[in-house]
XYZ file of C-alpha atoms in Angstrom:
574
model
C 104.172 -75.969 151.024
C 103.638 -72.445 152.010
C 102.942 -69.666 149.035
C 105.270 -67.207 148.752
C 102.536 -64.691 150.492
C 103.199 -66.601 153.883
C 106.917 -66.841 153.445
C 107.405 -63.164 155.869
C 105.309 -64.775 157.858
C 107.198 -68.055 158.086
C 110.610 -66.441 158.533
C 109.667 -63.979 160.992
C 108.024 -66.818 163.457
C 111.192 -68.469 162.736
C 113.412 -65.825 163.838
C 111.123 -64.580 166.952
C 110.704 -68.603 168.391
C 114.652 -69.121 167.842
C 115.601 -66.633 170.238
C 115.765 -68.872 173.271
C 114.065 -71.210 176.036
C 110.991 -71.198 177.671
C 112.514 -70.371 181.069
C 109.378 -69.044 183.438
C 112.071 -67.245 185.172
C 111.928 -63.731 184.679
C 115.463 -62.715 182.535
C 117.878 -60.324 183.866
C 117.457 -56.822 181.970
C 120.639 -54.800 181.354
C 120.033 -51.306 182.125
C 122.323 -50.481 180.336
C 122.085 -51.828 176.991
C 118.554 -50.332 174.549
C 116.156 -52.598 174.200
C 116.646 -53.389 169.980
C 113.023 -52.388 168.473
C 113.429 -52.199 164.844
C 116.093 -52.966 162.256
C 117.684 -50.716 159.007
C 117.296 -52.680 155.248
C 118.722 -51.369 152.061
C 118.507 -52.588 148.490
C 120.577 -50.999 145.961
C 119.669 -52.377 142.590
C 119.161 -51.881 138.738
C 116.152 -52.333 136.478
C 116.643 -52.995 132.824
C 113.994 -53.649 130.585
C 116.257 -54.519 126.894
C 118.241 -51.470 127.685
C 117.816 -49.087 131.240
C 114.814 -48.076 132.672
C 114.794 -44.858 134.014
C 111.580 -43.081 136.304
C 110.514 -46.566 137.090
C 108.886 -47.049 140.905
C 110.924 -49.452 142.224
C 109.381 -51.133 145.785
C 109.816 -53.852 148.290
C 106.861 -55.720 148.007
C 106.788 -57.154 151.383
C 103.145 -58.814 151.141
C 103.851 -60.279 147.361
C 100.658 -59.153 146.291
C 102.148 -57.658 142.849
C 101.273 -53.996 143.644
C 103.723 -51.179 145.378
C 101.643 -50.633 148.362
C 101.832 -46.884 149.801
C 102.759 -48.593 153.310
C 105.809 -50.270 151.155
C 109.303 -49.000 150.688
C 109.711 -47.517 147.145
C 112.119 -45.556 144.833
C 112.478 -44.413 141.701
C 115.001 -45.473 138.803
C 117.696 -42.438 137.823
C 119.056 -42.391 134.317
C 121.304 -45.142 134.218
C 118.318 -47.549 135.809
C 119.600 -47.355 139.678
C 117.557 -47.267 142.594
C 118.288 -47.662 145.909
C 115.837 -48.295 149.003
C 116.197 -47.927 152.958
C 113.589 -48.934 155.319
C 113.005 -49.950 158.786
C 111.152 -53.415 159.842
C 110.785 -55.201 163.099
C 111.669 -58.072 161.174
C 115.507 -58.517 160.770
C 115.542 -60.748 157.439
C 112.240 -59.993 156.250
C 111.493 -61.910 153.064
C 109.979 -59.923 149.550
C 110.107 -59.712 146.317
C 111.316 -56.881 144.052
C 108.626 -54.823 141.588
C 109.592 -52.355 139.142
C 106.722 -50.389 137.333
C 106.844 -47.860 134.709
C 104.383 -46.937 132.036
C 106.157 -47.575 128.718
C 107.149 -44.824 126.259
C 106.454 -46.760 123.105
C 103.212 -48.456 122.921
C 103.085 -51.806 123.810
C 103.382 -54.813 120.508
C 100.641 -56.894 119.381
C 102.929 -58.859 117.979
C 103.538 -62.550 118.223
C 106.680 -62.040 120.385
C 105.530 -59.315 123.087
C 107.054 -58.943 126.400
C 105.683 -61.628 129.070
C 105.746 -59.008 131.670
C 103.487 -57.872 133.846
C 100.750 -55.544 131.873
C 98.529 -53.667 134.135
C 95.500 -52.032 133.401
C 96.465 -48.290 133.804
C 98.807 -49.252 130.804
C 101.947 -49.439 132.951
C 104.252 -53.043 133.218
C 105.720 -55.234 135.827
C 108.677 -56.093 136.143
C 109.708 -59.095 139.384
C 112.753 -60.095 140.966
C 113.269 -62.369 143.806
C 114.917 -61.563 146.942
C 117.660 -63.500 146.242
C 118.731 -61.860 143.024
C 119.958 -58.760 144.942
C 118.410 -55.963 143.601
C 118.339 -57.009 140.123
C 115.402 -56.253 138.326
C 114.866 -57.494 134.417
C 112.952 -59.494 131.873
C 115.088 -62.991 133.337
C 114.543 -62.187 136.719
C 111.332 -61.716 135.548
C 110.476 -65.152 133.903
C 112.438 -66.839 137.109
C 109.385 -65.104 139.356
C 106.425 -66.062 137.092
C 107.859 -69.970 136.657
C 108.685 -70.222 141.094
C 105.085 -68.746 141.452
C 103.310 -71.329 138.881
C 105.227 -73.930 140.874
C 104.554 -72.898 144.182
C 100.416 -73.106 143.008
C 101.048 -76.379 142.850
C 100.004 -77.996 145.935
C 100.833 -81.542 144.959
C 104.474 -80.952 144.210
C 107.408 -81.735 146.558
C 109.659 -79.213 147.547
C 112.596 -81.463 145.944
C 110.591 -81.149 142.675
C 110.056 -77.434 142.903
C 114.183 -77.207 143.355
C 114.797 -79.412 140.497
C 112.483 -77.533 138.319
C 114.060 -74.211 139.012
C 117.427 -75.437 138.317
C 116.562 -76.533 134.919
C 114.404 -73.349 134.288
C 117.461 -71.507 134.903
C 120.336 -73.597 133.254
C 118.222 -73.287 129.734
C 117.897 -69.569 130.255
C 121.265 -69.405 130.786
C 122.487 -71.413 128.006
C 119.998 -69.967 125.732
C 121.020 -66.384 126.429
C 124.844 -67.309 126.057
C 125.219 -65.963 129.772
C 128.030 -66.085 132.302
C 128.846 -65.485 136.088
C 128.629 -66.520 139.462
C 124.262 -65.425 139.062
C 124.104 -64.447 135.669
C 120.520 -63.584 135.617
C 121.825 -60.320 136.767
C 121.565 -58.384 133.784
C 123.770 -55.728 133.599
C 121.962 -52.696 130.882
C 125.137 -53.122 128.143
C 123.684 -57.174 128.281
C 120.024 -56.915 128.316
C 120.496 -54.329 125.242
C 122.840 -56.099 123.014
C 121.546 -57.246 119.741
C 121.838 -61.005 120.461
C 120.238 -60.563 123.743
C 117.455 -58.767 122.485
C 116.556 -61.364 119.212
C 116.894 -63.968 121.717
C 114.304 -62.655 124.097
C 112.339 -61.986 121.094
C 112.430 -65.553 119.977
C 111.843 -66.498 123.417
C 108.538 -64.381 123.669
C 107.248 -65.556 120.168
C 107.791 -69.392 121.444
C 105.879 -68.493 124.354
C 102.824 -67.235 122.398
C 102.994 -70.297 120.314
C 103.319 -72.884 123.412
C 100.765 -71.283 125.542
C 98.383 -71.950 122.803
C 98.643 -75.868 123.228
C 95.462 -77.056 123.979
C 96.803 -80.360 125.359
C 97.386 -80.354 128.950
C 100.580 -80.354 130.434
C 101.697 -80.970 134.322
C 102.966 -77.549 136.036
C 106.657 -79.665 135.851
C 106.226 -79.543 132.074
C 104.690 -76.525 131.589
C 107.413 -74.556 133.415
C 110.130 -75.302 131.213
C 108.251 -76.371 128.116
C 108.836 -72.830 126.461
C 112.581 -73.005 127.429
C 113.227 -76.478 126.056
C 111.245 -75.442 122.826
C 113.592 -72.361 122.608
C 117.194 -74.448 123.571
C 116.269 -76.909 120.894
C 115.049 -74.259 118.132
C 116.524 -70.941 118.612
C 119.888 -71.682 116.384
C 117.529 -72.716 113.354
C 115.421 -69.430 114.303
C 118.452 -67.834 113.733
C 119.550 -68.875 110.910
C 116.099 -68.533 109.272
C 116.048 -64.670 110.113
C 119.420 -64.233 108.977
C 118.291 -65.916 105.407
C 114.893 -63.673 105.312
C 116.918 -60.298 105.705
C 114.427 -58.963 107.860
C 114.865 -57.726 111.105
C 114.233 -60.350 113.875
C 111.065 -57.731 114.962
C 109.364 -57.832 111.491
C 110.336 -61.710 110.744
C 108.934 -62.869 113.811
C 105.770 -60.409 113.138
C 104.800 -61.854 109.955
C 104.450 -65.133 111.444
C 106.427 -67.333 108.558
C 105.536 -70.758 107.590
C 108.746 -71.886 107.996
C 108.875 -70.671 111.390
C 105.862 -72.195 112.198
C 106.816 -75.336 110.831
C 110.138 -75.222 113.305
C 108.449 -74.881 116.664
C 105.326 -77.259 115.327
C 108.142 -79.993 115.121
C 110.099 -79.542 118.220
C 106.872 -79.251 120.024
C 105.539 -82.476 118.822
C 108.772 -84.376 119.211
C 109.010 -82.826 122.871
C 105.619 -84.499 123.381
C 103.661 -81.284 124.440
C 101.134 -82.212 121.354
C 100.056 -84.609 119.002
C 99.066 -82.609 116.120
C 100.269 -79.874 114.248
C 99.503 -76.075 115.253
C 98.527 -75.296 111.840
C 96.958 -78.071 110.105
C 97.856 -76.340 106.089
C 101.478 -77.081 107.660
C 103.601 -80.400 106.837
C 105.104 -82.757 109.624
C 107.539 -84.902 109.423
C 104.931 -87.792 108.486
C 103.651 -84.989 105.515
C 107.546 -84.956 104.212
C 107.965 -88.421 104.417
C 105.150 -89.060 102.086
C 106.023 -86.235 99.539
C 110.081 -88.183 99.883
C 108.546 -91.054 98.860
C 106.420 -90.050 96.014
C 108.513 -87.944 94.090
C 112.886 -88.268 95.787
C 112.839 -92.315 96.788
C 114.892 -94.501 93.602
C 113.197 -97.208 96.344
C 109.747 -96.089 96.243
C 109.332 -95.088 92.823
C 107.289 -91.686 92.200
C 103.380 -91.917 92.934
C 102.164 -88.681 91.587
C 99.570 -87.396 89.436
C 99.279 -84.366 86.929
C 96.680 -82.904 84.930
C 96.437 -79.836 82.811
C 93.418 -77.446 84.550
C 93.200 -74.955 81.358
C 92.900 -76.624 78.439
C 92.236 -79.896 80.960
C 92.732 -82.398 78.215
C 95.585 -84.349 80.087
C 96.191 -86.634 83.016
C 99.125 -88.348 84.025
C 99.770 -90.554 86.084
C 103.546 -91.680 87.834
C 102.125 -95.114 89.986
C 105.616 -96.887 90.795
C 109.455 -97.272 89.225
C 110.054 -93.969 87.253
C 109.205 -95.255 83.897
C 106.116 -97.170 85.013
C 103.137 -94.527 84.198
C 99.983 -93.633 82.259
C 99.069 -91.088 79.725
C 95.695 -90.013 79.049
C 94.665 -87.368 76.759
C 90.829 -86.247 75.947
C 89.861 -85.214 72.186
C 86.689 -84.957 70.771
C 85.319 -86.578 73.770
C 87.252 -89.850 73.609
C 89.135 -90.571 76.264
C 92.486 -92.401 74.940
C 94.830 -94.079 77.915
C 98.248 -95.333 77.003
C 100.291 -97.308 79.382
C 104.263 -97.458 79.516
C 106.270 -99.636 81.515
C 110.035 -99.704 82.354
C 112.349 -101.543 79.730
C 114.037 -104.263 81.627
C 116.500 -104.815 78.944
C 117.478 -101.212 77.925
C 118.677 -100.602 81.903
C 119.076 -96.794 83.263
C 121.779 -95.048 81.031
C 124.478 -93.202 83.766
C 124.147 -89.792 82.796
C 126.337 -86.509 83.486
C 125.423 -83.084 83.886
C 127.005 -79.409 83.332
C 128.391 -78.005 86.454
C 128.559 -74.573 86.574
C 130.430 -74.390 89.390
C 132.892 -76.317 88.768
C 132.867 -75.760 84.879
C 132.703 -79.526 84.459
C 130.727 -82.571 83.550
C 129.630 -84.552 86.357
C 128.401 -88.225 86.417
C 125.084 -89.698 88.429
C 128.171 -91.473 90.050
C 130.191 -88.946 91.207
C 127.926 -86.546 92.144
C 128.279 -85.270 95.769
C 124.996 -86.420 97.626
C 122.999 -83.248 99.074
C 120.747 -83.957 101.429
C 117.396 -81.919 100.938
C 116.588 -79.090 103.177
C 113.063 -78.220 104.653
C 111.570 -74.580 105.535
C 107.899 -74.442 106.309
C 106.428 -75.978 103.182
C 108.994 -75.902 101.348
C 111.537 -78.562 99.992
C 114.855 -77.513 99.020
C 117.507 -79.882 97.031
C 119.782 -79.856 93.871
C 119.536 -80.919 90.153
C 122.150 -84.192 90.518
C 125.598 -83.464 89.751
C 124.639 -79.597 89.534
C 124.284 -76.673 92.014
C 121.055 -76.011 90.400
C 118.689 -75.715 93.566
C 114.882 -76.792 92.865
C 112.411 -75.587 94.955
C 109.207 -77.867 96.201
C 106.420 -75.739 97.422
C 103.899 -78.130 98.787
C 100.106 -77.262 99.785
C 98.265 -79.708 101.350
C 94.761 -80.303 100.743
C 92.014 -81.372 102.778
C 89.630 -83.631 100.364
C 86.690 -82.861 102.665
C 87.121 -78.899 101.789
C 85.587 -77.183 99.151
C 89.164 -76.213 97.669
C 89.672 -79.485 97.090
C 86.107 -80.168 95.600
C 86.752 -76.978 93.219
C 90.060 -78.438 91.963
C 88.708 -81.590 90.847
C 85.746 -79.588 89.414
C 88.292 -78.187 87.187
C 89.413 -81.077 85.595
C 87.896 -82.933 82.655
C 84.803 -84.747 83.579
C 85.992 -87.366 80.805
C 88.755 -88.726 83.595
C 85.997 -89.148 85.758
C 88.122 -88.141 89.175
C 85.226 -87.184 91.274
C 84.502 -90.592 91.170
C 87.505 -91.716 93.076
C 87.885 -92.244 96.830
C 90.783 -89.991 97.788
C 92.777 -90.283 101.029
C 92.002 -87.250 103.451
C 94.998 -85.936 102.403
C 96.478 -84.614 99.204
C 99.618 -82.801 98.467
C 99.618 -80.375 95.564
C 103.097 -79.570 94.644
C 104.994 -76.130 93.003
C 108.230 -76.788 91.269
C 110.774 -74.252 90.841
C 113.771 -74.122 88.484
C 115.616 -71.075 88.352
C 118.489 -72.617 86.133
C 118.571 -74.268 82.708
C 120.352 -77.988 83.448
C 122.029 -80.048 80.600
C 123.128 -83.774 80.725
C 124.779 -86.211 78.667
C 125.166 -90.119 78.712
C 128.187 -90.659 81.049
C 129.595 -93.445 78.596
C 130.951 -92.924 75.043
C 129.248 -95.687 74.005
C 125.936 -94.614 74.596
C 125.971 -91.258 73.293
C 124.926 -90.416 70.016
C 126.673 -88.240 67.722
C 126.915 -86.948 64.057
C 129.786 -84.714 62.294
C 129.555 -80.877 62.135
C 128.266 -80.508 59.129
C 129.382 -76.425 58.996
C 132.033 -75.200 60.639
C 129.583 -73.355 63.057
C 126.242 -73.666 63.967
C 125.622 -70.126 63.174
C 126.370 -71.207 59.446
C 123.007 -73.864 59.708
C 119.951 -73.625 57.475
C 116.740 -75.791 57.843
C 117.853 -78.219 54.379
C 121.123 -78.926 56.911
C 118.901 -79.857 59.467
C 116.977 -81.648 58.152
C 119.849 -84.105 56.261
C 122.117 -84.372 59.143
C 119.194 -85.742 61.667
C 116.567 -87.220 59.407
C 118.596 -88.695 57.019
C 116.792 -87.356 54.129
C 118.035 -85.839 50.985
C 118.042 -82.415 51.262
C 117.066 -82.701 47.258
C 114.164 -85.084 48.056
C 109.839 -84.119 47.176
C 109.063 -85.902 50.437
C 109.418 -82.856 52.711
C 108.827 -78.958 52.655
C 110.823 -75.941 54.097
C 109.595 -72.967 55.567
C 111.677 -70.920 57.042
C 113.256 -72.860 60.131
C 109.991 -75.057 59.784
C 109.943 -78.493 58.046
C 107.477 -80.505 57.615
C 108.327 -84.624 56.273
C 105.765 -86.605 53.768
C 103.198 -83.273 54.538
C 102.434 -85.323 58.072
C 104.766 -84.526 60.735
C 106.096 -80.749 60.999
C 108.869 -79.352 63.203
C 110.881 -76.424 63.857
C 114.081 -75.549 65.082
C 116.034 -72.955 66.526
C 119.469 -72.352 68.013
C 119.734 -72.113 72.271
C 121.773 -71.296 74.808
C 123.301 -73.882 77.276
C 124.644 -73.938 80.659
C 128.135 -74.602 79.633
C 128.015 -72.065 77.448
C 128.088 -73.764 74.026
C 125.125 -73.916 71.610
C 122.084 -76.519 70.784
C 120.013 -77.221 68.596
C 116.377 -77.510 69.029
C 114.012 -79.503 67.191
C 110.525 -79.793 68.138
C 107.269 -81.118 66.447
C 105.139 -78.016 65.975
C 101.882 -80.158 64.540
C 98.964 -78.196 66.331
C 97.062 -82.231 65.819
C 99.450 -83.789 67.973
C 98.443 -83.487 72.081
C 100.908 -81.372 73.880
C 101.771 -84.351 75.980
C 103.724 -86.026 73.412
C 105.539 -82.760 72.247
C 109.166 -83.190 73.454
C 111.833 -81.303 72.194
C 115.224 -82.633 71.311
C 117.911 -80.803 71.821
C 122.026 -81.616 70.446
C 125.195 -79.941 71.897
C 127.445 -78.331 69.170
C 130.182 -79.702 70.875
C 133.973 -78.886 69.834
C 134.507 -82.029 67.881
C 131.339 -83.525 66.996
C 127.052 -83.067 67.717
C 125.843 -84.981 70.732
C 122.112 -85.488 71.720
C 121.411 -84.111 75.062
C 118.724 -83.780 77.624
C 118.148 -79.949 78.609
C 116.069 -79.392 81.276
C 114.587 -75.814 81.187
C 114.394 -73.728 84.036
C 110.539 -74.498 85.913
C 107.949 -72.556 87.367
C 104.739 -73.938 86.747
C 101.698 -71.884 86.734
C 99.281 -72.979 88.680
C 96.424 -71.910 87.012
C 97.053 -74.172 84.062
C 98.755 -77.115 85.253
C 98.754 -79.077 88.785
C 100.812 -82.073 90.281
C 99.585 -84.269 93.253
C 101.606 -86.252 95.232
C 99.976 -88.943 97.328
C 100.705 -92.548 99.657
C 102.030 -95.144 97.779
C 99.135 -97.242 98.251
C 96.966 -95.126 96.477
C 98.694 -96.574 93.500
C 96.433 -99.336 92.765
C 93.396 -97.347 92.836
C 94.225 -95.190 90.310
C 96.141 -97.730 88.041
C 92.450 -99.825 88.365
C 90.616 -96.255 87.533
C 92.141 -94.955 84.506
C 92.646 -98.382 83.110
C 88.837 -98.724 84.030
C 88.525 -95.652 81.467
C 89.968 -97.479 78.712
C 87.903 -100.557 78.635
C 85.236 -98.026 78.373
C 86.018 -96.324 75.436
């Protein structure tokens, strides 16, 4: 296959050999008719660069060596981008390519989405064009030159291959760019500067930077359309997550998001162009599939564990169905482990929660199922039957790092966890709440409820609280008040207080304020003055954990058994 530097030379034997015979006979001359020595070419064209380019050099690179020779026809650009070139040749149809060159007024971007033109080292860019393209000169026409040159280098393609190749090169730019006409590479300048043009060649750019940093090789029929398939299969969730960062696409694609990241990582992989992840602190679809698992699977059960990091007095551990878990709590250097296990008999009560939406209870049953939504390292879903969103920030850890060595150092030596054998990864997970969420059971018949005692709740004192929940004489030695504190046979003390709820009614909350009891088993109840009666009610508080204090690792479901075996291991010791 010739390069494209022997192409005038190919076409111009052609042309002088297919002029006749071989005849040894000398031809008959016509007197009268010139002998034809040379022959007139003009190229009238445009050169847009995301908007017009004017006082660019516009040339017929005849040779194709990049460069407007001084033996080469040139021009220069006028306002509106135009140019337009006349030269002789003793070829008729010589063949070229097109070069525009200018030296940019802004400087050029170091960001992660910058031009793939041509930069030269005087500070001036490139711009190419093929013959065929008919004086059009632009970022496309651009791209189109750079991906027929990378093939053409390739000496073991076919020529069929090469075509093929091309036509799907084009056809994605094409559909990417939301283009039309009979060649519609041929940027016109109200195109090539339009807003949706622009973000899109942005995009484009930022894929490229990402692509061409693949260490696994690729053939030259990959590798000339790999960025372009990336792009056709990512740019509408691009999109969308610039729209949702209210950033311009220039400064979103700049910062280099996670989410982003996460996006092309993905695509690439399931494209096969690479195995592994581009940034190794980001989740795959393997990394989501284990935090689904662990913590969003009524299948799998939840397989998580959490510890407090300041006071670190408390592990817990979630190793199967959701009520199947182990509590262990450190005081005065005795390690005490308590075991729970799901109550067969007692079954899952169908609850319903406060809609705020829809300014309605909704059951388990009813609820509309959301499916959850990923962004980088984040996990996005709803509280069930709510529109409360919860955010899942998940970091994954490395346990051959020294972050992961100096979060187990910060846990209690008593729960011995540097003595486990921990996968090689971990997945340390952020919960956000923004809402409060309340629930009831769904069924009559399992709720509990008690009489208003007042006629509002605003009317309650602590000796009504304490007779209308703890069945206890208000009149009776056997417990104190202070205040909205109580404490019952000068053992257990609570306090309560009044709080807001979703649906807009009030609760009460009781909880036991004993500084002696570990802050594991301190629950709060919480009952719904409702308009008829008092009903006991979850309410879930809106979440966002602080990470210095507290932490929550999710991990493979067959780590389960190992740390069942370990902290049960710590019991028989103490």
């Amino acid at each position: 296959m010739p390069k494209l530097t022997q192409i005038s030379l190919i076409i111009s034997t052609i042309l002088l050999t297919a002029c006749g015979g071989s005849d040894s006979s000398t031809p008959e001359v016509d007197d009268q008719l010139p002998v034809e020595t040379g022959f007139s070419h003009q190229v009238i064209g445009t050169v847009v660069d995301l908007g017009v380019v004017a006082g660019a050099e516009a040339c017929i690179d005849l040779n194709m060596n990049l460069t407007c020779d001084d033996s080469e026809p040139t021009s220069t650009t006028d306002q509106d981008g135009g140019f337009q070139i006349d030269w002789e040749s003793e070829t008729e149809s010589p063949a070229f390519n097109l070069l525009a060159t200018w030296v940019p007024v802004a400087p050029q971007s170091t960001s992660k989405w910058q031009p793939r033109r041509i930069n030269n080292p005087d500070g001036s860019v490139t711009l190419q064009s093929l013959q065929e393209n008919n004086g059009f000169i632009n970022n496309l026409t651009d791209m189109q030159v750079q991906a027929y040159q990378r093939l053409a280098e390739d000496d073991d393609l076919s020529e069929a291959q090469r075509i093929v190749a091309m036509a799907e090169f084009k056809r994605l730019l094409v559909e990417t760019y939301g283009l039309t006409g009979e060649n519609p590479i041929r940027l016109d300048a109200a195109t090539a500067s339009s807003e949706q043009f622009i973000q899109t060649y942005q995009v484009h750019q930022y894929l490229a930077a990402q692509v061409d940093a693949i260490e696994e090789p690729m053939s030259t029929l990959e590798a000339v359309v790999a960025v372009e398939r990336v792009l056709a299969a990512t740019l509408s969730q691009i999109n969308m997550l610039i729209e949702q960062s209210g950033q311009s696409a220039s400064e979103y694609l700049a910062s280099a998001p996670a989410a982003l990241t996460t996006v092309v990582e993905q695509q690439v992989i399931a494209l096969g162009y690479k195995e592994q992840p581009i940034d190794e602190s980001l989740m795959t679809a393997t990394d989501w599939q284990v935090i689904n698992e662990g913590i969003l699977s009524s299948e799998s059960g939840n397989h998580a564990l959490s510890f407090t990091l300041n006071p670190n007095d408390i592990v817990y551990l979630n190793y199967g169905a959701i009520d199947e878990s182990i509590v262990g709590f450190e005081i005065n250097d005795m390690v005490t482990i308590i075991e729970t296990s799901p109550d067969v008999d007692e079954g899952i009560i169908p609850m319903s929660c406060w809609n705020v939406d829809k300014a309605q209870w909704v059951s388990s049953e009813d609820a509309e199922a959301v499916e959850p939504s990923y962004s980088g390292n984040t996990l996005t879903t709803v509280y069930e039957g709510t529109s409360t969103e919860i955010y899942m920030q998940v970091t994954k850890l490395d346990t051959q790092t020294d972050a992961w060595q100096s979060l187990i150092g910060a846990t209690n030596s008593a729960f011995k966890l540097a003595d486990i054998t921990w996968p090689r990864t971990m997945y340390r997970l952020n919960v956000e709440m923004e809402d409060d969420v309340i629930c009831r059971p769904s069924n009559e018949n399992d709720q509990f409820t008690w009489d208003h005692p007042v006629a509002s709740p605003d009317n309650l004192d602590t000796h009504l609280i304490v007779k209308t929940f703890f069945n206890y004489d208000f009149e009776a030695d056997d417990f104190s008040v202070d205040g909205n504190e109580f404490t019952i046979s000068e053992q257990d003390t609570y306090r309560w207080q009044l709080v807001d709820t979703p649906n807009g009614q009030k609760a009460i909350e009781i909880v036991n304020s004993d500084e002696n009891v570990p802050s594991i088993f301190i629950d709060a109840d919480y009952y719904l003055w409702d308009e008829n009666f008092i009903i006991e009610v979850e309410l879930e508080s809106k979440i966002q954990i602080n990470q210095d204090s507290y932490a929550m690792l999710i991990f493979e479901q067959s780590m389960d058994e190992v740390l069942y075996d370990h902290f049960m291991g710590l019991k028989t010791e103490n």
